Amino acid sequence: MPFGWVGKILDVDLSRGKVSVRDMMTYARDYIGGRAMVARIAWDEIPAGIDPYDAENRIIIATG
């Protein structure tokens, strides 16, 4: 079992001022490496055709 920040995804909603934590292991079992995992998160959470400066867009910061 990972301790500290290992195995966790931090979601920060700047519009609402809300912070939540997700379990990374739901993605880690299916995707090898940070780049593939972040690509999957982006695919799931960023709507197709969204403007780069739209408030619904995501900024994803991760290690690969």
Short mmCIF file of C-alpha atoms in Angstrom, two decimals:
data_model
loop_
_atom_site.label_atom_id
_atom_site.label_comp_id
_atom_site.label_asym_id
_atom_site.label_seq_id
_atom_site.Cartn_x
_atom_site.Cartn_y
_atom_site.Cartn_z
CA MET A 1 0.00 0.00 0.00
CA PRO A 2 1.49 3.37 -1.03
CA PHE A 3 2.00 6.03 1.60
CA GLY A 4 2.11 9.84 1.39
CA TRP A 5 1.48 11.24 -2.09
CA VAL A 6 2.28 8.00 -3.92
CA GLY A 7 -0.71 6.55 -5.71
CA LYS A 8 -2.85 9.68 -5.49
CA ILE A 9 -4.17 12.23 -8.00
CA LEU A 10 -4.87 15.71 -6.67
CA ASP A 11 -7.76 17.52 -8.36
CA VAL A 12 -7.81 21.30 -7.83
CA ASP A 13 -10.87 23.21 -9.07
CA LEU A 14 -9.77 26.84 -9.22
CA SER A 15 -13.25 28.06 -10.19
CA ARG A 16 -14.93 26.61 -7.12
CA GLY A 17 -11.94 26.61 -4.75
CA LYS A 18 -12.35 22.86 -4.20
CA VAL A 19 -9.60 20.26 -3.73
CA SER A 20 -10.13 16.49 -3.89
CA VAL A 21 -7.96 13.38 -4.05
CA ARG A 22 -8.44 10.37 -6.37
CA ASP A 23 -6.82 6.96 -6.32
CA MET A 24 -4.30 6.62 -9.13
CA MET A 25 -4.40 2.84 -9.09
CA THR A 26 -7.63 2.78 -11.12
CA TYR A 27 -5.53 4.07 -14.05
CA ALA A 28 -2.18 2.50 -13.16
CA ARG A 29 -3.45 -1.06 -13.67
CA ASP A 30 -4.35 -0.35 -17.31
CA TYR A 31 -1.75 2.21 -18.43
CA ILE A 32 2.02 1.96 -18.25
CA GLY A 33 3.76 5.19 -17.29
CA GLY A 34 2.64 8.69 -16.46
CA ARG A 35 2.30 9.84 -20.06
CA ALA A 36 -0.22 7.13 -20.97
CA MET A 37 -2.16 7.67 -17.74
CA VAL A 38 -2.37 11.44 -18.27
CA ALA A 39 -3.43 10.92 -21.88
CA ARG A 40 -6.31 8.74 -20.65
CA ILE A 41 -7.37 11.29 -18.02
CA ALA A 42 -7.29 14.06 -20.66
CA TRP A 43 -9.32 11.90 -23.07
CA ASP A 44 -11.96 11.26 -20.39
CA GLU A 45 -12.22 14.76 -18.94
CA ILE A 46 -11.59 17.27 -21.75
CA PRO A 47 -14.56 17.63 -24.13
CA ALA A 48 -13.83 17.37 -27.85
CA GLY A 49 -13.49 20.69 -29.65
CA ILE A 50 -13.04 22.76 -26.49
CA ASP A 51 -11.35 26.15 -26.75
CA PRO A 52 -7.87 26.28 -25.16
CA TYR A 53 -8.92 29.16 -22.89
CA ASP A 54 -12.33 27.76 -21.95
CA ALA A 55 -13.01 27.42 -18.21
CA GLU A 56 -13.96 23.75 -18.74
CA ASN A 57 -10.51 22.92 -20.11
CA ARG A 58 -7.97 21.18 -17.87
CA ILE A 59 -4.38 21.89 -16.93
CA ILE A 60 -2.67 18.58 -16.18
CA ILE A 61 0.73 18.60 -14.50
CA ALA A 62 2.36 15.19 -14.11
CA THR A 63 5.63 13.32 -14.36
CA GLY A 64 6.13 10.87 -17.19
#
